[in-house]
Short mmCIF file of C-alpha atoms in Angstrom, two decimals:
data_model
loop_
_atom_site.label_atom_id
_atom_site.label_comp_id
_atom_site.label_asym_id
_atom_site.label_seq_id
_atom_site.Cartn_x
_atom_site.Cartn_y
_atom_site.Cartn_z
CA MET S 2 0.21 -20.35 -124.40
CA GLY S 3 1.41 -17.60 -126.75
CA GLU S 4 5.03 -16.55 -126.10
CA VAL S 5 4.99 -17.28 -122.38
CA ASP S 6 7.46 -19.83 -121.04
CA PRO S 7 5.45 -22.67 -119.45
CA ALA S 8 7.55 -22.20 -116.32
CA PHE S 9 5.60 -19.00 -115.64
CA ILE S 10 2.17 -20.61 -115.91
CA GLN S 11 0.62 -20.76 -112.45
CA PRO S 12 -1.19 -23.77 -110.99
CA GLN S 13 -4.95 -23.43 -111.29
CA GLU S 14 -5.45 -22.43 -107.65
CA HIS S 15 -2.96 -19.55 -107.89
CA ARG S 16 -4.04 -17.98 -111.17
CA PRO S 17 -5.51 -14.45 -111.18
CA LYS S 18 -9.29 -14.24 -111.29
CA PRO S 19 -10.89 -13.01 -114.53
CA ASP S 20 -12.97 -10.52 -112.54
CA ILE S 21 -10.89 -8.08 -110.50
CA THR S 22 -12.07 -7.17 -107.03
CA ARG S 23 -10.79 -3.81 -105.88
CA ALA S 24 -9.35 -3.39 -102.41
CA GLU S 25 -11.58 -0.93 -100.59
CA GLY S 26 -10.63 0.62 -97.31
CA ILE S 27 -6.81 0.44 -97.40
CA PRO S 28 -5.84 3.49 -95.31
CA LEU S 29 -4.39 6.58 -96.99
CA ILE S 30 -2.12 8.23 -94.45
CA ASP S 31 -0.71 11.73 -94.91
CA LEU S 32 2.58 12.32 -93.07
CA SER S 33 2.61 15.99 -94.00
CA THR S 34 0.52 16.74 -90.91
CA ILE S 35 3.71 16.50 -88.84
CA SER S 36 6.39 17.21 -91.45
CA SER S 37 5.02 20.23 -93.32
CA PRO S 38 6.38 23.59 -92.15
CA ASN S 39 3.00 25.12 -92.94
CA SER S 40 1.03 22.69 -90.78
CA THR S 41 -1.43 24.42 -88.43
CA LEU S 42 -2.12 21.36 -86.30
CA ASP S 43 -0.63 21.02 -82.88
CA ASN S 44 2.32 18.65 -83.30
CA ASP S 45 1.40 16.34 -80.40
CA GLN S 46 -2.18 16.12 -81.61
CA ALA S 47 -1.12 15.39 -85.18
CA LEU S 48 1.38 12.79 -84.02
CA GLY S 49 -1.23 11.02 -81.92
CA VAL S 50 -3.63 10.83 -84.85
CA LEU S 51 -0.92 9.42 -87.11
CA VAL S 52 0.14 6.82 -84.57
CA ASP S 53 -3.46 5.62 -84.20
CA GLU S 54 -3.96 5.49 -87.97
CA ILE S 55 -0.78 3.51 -88.55
CA GLY S 56 -1.53 1.11 -85.71
CA ASP S 57 -5.01 0.42 -87.09
CA ALA S 58 -3.63 -0.07 -90.61
CA CYS S 59 -0.95 -2.50 -89.44
CA LYS S 60 -3.50 -4.56 -87.52
CA SER S 61 -6.30 -4.67 -90.05
CA TRP S 62 -4.45 -4.69 -93.37
CA GLY S 63 -0.68 -4.92 -92.95
CA VAL S 64 -0.49 -2.39 -95.79
CA PHE S 65 -1.27 1.29 -96.22
CA PHE S 66 -0.63 4.21 -98.54
CA ARG S 67 1.68 7.06 -97.63
CA THR S 68 0.86 10.17 -99.67
CA GLN S 69 3.31 12.36 -101.58
CA LEU S 70 6.12 10.69 -103.50
CA LEU S 71 9.61 12.09 -103.12
CA SER S 72 9.97 14.68 -105.86
CA LEU S 73 13.66 14.00 -106.47
CA LEU S 74 13.01 10.80 -108.42
CA HIS S 75 10.91 10.67 -111.56
CA ILE S 76 10.26 6.95 -111.94
CA SER S 77 10.57 7.35 -115.70
CA LEU S 78 14.29 8.34 -115.38
CA PRO S 79 15.69 4.84 -114.35
CA MET S 80 12.97 3.00 -116.27
CA ARG S 81 11.81 4.70 -119.47
CA ASN S 82 14.76 6.56 -120.92
CA SER S 83 15.98 3.87 -123.31
CA PRO S 84 14.07 3.20 -126.58
CA GLY S 85 12.84 -0.21 -125.45
CA GLY S 86 11.82 0.93 -121.99
CA LEU S 87 14.65 -1.01 -120.34
CA ILE S 88 18.04 0.04 -119.02
CA SER S 89 20.61 -1.63 -121.23
CA GLY S 90 24.05 -1.03 -122.68
CA PRO S 91 25.00 2.59 -123.41
CA GLU S 92 21.37 3.76 -123.38
CA TYR S 93 21.04 4.30 -119.62
CA PRO S 94 20.91 7.91 -118.35
CA ALA S 95 24.29 9.38 -117.48
CA ASP S 96 23.12 10.53 -114.04
CA LEU S 97 21.21 7.34 -113.15
CA ARG S 98 23.67 6.32 -110.42
CA GLU S 99 23.55 9.71 -108.71
CA VAL S 100 19.77 9.89 -108.83
CA CYS S 101 19.38 6.38 -107.39
CA GLU S 102 21.88 7.09 -104.60
CA GLU S 103 20.07 10.30 -103.65
CA TYR S 104 16.74 8.50 -103.76
CA ALA S 105 18.10 5.74 -101.52
CA LYS S 106 19.19 8.30 -98.91
CA GLU S 107 15.79 10.01 -98.89
CA ILE S 108 13.77 6.79 -98.85
CA GLU S 109 15.86 5.58 -95.89
CA LYS S 110 14.85 8.73 -93.98
CA LEU S 111 11.21 7.93 -94.72
CA ALA S 112 11.69 4.33 -93.57
CA TYR S 113 13.13 5.48 -90.25
CA LYS S 114 10.24 7.88 -89.76
CA LEU S 115 7.74 5.11 -90.44
CA MET S 116 9.52 2.72 -88.07
CA GLY S 117 9.38 5.42 -85.40
CA LEU S 118 5.64 5.78 -85.86
CA ILE S 119 5.15 2.02 -85.79
CA ALA S 120 7.17 1.85 -82.57
CA LEU S 121 4.96 4.52 -80.98
CA SER S 122 1.84 2.65 -82.10
CA LEU S 123 3.12 -0.38 -80.14
CA GLY S 124 3.67 1.72 -77.03
CA LEU S 125 7.45 1.75 -77.49
CA PRO S 126 9.95 4.63 -77.64
CA GLU S 127 10.10 6.22 -81.09
CA ASP S 128 13.73 5.14 -81.62
CA ARG S 129 13.23 1.57 -80.34
CA PHE S 130 13.97 -0.05 -83.72
CA HIS S 131 16.74 2.24 -84.93
CA GLY S 132 19.62 0.30 -83.38
CA PHE S 133 18.78 -2.76 -85.47
CA PHE S 134 19.58 -0.88 -88.69
CA GLU S 135 23.04 0.56 -87.97
CA GLU S 136 24.57 -1.95 -90.40
CA GLN S 137 21.44 -2.62 -92.36
CA THR S 138 20.85 -5.04 -95.22
CA SER S 139 18.36 -2.81 -97.02
CA PHE S 140 18.21 -2.59 -100.80
CA ILE S 141 16.23 -1.15 -103.70
CA ARG S 142 14.99 -3.16 -106.66
CA LEU S 143 13.99 -1.81 -110.09
CA ASN S 144 11.21 -4.03 -111.47
CA HIS S 145 10.01 -4.22 -115.06
CA TYR S 146 7.00 -6.36 -116.03
CA PRO S 147 6.64 -6.63 -119.82
CA PRO S 148 3.19 -7.12 -121.39
CA CYS S 149 2.01 -10.72 -121.11
CA PRO S 150 -0.16 -12.38 -123.79
CA VAL S 151 -1.87 -14.62 -121.21
CA PRO S 152 -2.26 -12.53 -118.03
CA ASP S 153 -4.98 -14.86 -116.74
CA LEU S 154 -2.49 -17.75 -116.53
CA ALA S 155 0.66 -16.06 -115.26
CA LEU S 156 1.81 -13.72 -112.52
CA GLY S 157 4.60 -11.15 -112.45
CA VAL S 158 5.44 -12.26 -108.91
CA GLY S 159 3.80 -15.17 -107.12
CA ARG S 160 2.14 -14.95 -103.71
CA HIS S 161 4.55 -14.22 -100.88
CA LYS S 162 5.17 -12.18 -97.76
CA ASP S 163 8.15 -9.85 -97.47
CA ALA S 164 10.76 -11.24 -95.10
CA PHE S 165 12.17 -7.79 -94.28
CA ALA S 166 10.92 -5.29 -91.71
CA LEU S 167 9.22 -2.85 -94.05
CA THR S 168 8.68 -2.40 -97.79
CA ILE S 169 8.15 1.02 -99.40
CA LEU S 170 6.84 0.63 -102.95
CA ALA S 171 6.74 3.26 -105.67
CA GLN S 172 4.93 2.26 -108.86
CA ASP S 173 3.54 3.67 -112.07
CA ASP S 174 -0.14 4.06 -112.99
CA VAL S 175 -0.55 0.62 -114.58
CA GLY S 176 -1.01 -1.23 -111.30
CA GLY S 177 -0.80 -4.93 -110.67
CA LEU S 178 -0.38 -5.34 -106.94
CA GLU S 179 -2.88 -7.64 -105.24
CA VAL S 180 -3.13 -8.18 -101.48
CA LYS S 181 -4.80 -11.04 -99.65
CA ARG S 182 -7.54 -9.79 -97.35
CA LYS S 183 -7.03 -11.20 -93.86
CA THR S 184 -10.70 -11.60 -93.02
CA ASP S 185 -11.61 -14.02 -95.83
CA GLY S 186 -8.48 -14.75 -97.90
CA GLU S 187 -9.85 -12.90 -100.94
CA TRP S 188 -7.30 -11.49 -103.41
CA LEU S 189 -7.90 -7.77 -103.94
CA TRP S 190 -6.45 -5.47 -106.60
CA VAL S 191 -4.78 -2.35 -105.19
CA LYS S 192 -5.63 0.56 -107.44
CA PRO S 193 -2.61 2.87 -107.91
CA THR S 194 -2.96 6.09 -105.94
CA PRO S 195 -1.25 9.06 -107.61
CA ASN S 196 1.72 10.48 -105.71
CA ALA S 197 1.63 7.85 -102.98
CA TYR S 198 3.81 5.03 -101.74
CA ILE S 199 2.46 1.65 -100.71
CA ILE S 200 3.85 0.56 -97.34
CA ASN S 201 3.95 -3.16 -96.51
CA VAL S 202 4.48 -4.52 -93.02
CA GLY S 203 7.11 -7.26 -93.25
CA ASP S 204 7.70 -10.52 -91.40
CA ILE S 205 10.28 -9.02 -89.03
CA ILE S 206 7.75 -6.53 -87.66
CA GLN S 207 5.31 -9.40 -87.24
CA VAL S 208 7.85 -11.24 -85.08
CA TRP S 209 9.05 -8.15 -83.18
CA SER S 210 5.43 -7.26 -82.37
CA ASN S 211 4.70 -10.88 -81.33
CA ASP S 212 1.86 -11.08 -83.88
CA THR S 213 0.27 -7.78 -82.85
CA TYR S 214 0.90 -6.77 -86.46
CA GLU S 215 0.89 -9.26 -89.33
CA SER S 216 2.74 -9.02 -92.63
CA VAL S 217 0.52 -8.99 -95.68
CA GLU S 218 0.53 -11.70 -98.35
CA HIS S 219 0.66 -10.17 -101.83
CA ARG S 220 1.44 -10.86 -105.47
CA ALA S 221 1.82 -8.96 -108.76
CA MET S 222 -0.42 -9.37 -111.77
CA VAL S 223 0.67 -8.72 -115.37
CA ASN S 224 -1.05 -6.76 -118.11
CA SER S 225 -1.70 -7.84 -121.69
CA GLY S 226 -1.41 -4.36 -123.17
CA ARG S 227 1.01 -2.34 -121.05
CA GLU S 228 4.34 -2.85 -119.35
CA ARG S 229 4.60 -2.03 -115.65
CA PHE S 230 7.38 -0.56 -113.53
CA SER S 231 7.82 -0.53 -109.79
CA ILE S 232 10.56 0.39 -107.32
CA PRO S 233 10.39 -1.39 -103.95
CA TYR S 234 12.70 -0.50 -101.07
CA PHE S 235 13.22 -3.26 -98.51
CA LEU S 236 14.31 -2.21 -95.01
CA GLY S 237 16.41 -4.93 -93.39
CA PRO S 238 18.35 -5.04 -90.10
CA ALA S 239 22.02 -5.91 -89.67
CA HIS S 240 22.91 -9.44 -90.72
CA TYR S 241 23.94 -10.38 -87.16
CA THR S 242 20.51 -9.45 -85.75
CA ASN S 243 18.68 -12.17 -83.84
CA VAL S 244 15.01 -11.57 -84.62
CA GLN S 245 12.60 -12.38 -81.81
CA PRO S 246 9.58 -10.85 -80.06
CA LEU S 247 10.57 -7.70 -78.20
CA GLU S 248 10.84 -8.22 -74.47
CA GLU S 249 8.62 -5.18 -73.79
CA LEU S 250 5.75 -6.87 -75.65
CA VAL S 251 6.07 -10.27 -73.98
CA ASN S 252 4.72 -11.24 -70.58
CA GLN S 253 3.18 -14.23 -68.79
CA GLN S 254 -0.24 -13.57 -70.35
CA ASN S 255 1.30 -12.97 -73.79
CA PRO S 256 4.34 -15.27 -74.09
CA ALA S 257 6.73 -15.15 -77.00
CA LYS S 258 5.22 -16.80 -80.08
CA TYR S 259 8.47 -17.20 -82.03
CA LYS S 260 11.86 -18.71 -81.38
CA PRO S 261 14.80 -16.39 -82.17
CA TYR S 262 16.35 -16.68 -85.62
CA ASN S 263 19.47 -15.09 -87.07
CA TRP S 264 18.55 -12.67 -89.83
CA GLY S 265 21.72 -13.18 -91.87
CA LYS S 266 21.34 -16.96 -91.96
CA PHE S 267 17.63 -16.64 -92.68
CA LEU S 268 18.28 -14.23 -95.56
CA VAL S 269 20.98 -16.39 -97.15
CA THR S 270 18.78 -19.49 -96.95
CA ARG S 271 15.83 -17.58 -98.40
CA LYS S 272 17.86 -16.14 -101.28
CA ARG S 273 19.36 -19.48 -102.25
CA SER S 274 16.01 -21.24 -102.34
CA ASN S 275 14.37 -18.39 -104.29
CA PHE S 276 16.28 -19.46 -107.39
CA GLN S 277 15.85 -23.21 -107.07
CA LYS S 278 12.94 -25.51 -107.73
CA LEU S 279 12.80 -27.40 -104.45
CA ASP S 280 10.38 -29.97 -103.14
CA VAL S 281 10.24 -28.19 -99.78
CA GLU S 282 8.71 -24.87 -98.81
CA ASN S 283 10.94 -21.80 -98.83
CA ILE S 284 11.97 -20.81 -95.30
CA GLN S 285 9.27 -18.77 -93.53
CA ILE S 286 8.84 -17.22 -90.11
CA HIS S 287 6.18 -19.78 -89.25
CA HIS S 288 8.98 -22.35 -89.15
CA PHE S 289 10.08 -20.56 -85.96
CA LYS S 290 6.60 -20.38 -84.47
CA ILE S 291 6.35 -21.83 -80.97
CA PRO S 292 3.61 -24.49 -80.78
CA GLU S 293 0.52 -23.43 -78.87
CA SER S 294 0.98 -26.39 -76.52
CA GLU S 295 4.33 -24.98 -75.38
CA MET S 296 2.86 -21.52 -74.88
CA ALA S 297 -0.01 -23.02 -72.87
CA GLU S 298 2.50 -24.66 -70.54
CA LYS S 299 4.05 -21.27 -69.86
CA LEU S 300 0.65 -19.89 -68.91
CA ASP S 301 0.00 -22.69 -66.38
#
């Protein structure tokens, strides 16, 4: 087992495959067509194209790339400045706090823009989701995955879906993200795309959209020779938000598929169980799924 704690060894059915299968076809979406001052496209035309692209990506993959990283943050500044590659003790950069705060403000703007485009793709007003995030529970995480002597037995992060509304991931060139293809359940390696974010649809959007869009199951592999860094931003609504299918997307032919749940209580329960070895499954949105028999009664 080398130097790996046995606690990190995955059960046989969850271990990474020796042969990596690349994810082909994940959409690469360029927002500069509507945000660049030098754009020559008609704004309405460009917006319509983007909305269609994002809608298709959310339906077919639940994940897509957004090109052009924010230039204000060099990922190496929070991650690589200390001799060991980790932020520790007096070695951290003096301006780390200011850089991270500025990054958080800019990434929040991007998240709102993406939520507006997702709203439009569902036939909703562009600002439909904004009210949910006035007292948001969003946060940024700085991840470091050290080299692993047995990468075929362990994972950096096990399989999961993001409970939040949206995840915006910045990562280095090492790569390690795998997504589960919806059509056949195959795990696919997502090759890092230079200067691009990876956008994940989260569980809250799945519920709000009444399953029109589905969050993507994913995990993180480790590397035997190189360490990996990533910076995910998780967009979460106010803690008092009751998450349920939006009334505009529910009708007699398409009844609500989820019971309402309180986001704050859900988040606390999820966080507590994340750090415990329990004999029960961590809380998931499918625990609030309305049985098909009940939905059939509503159709009758």
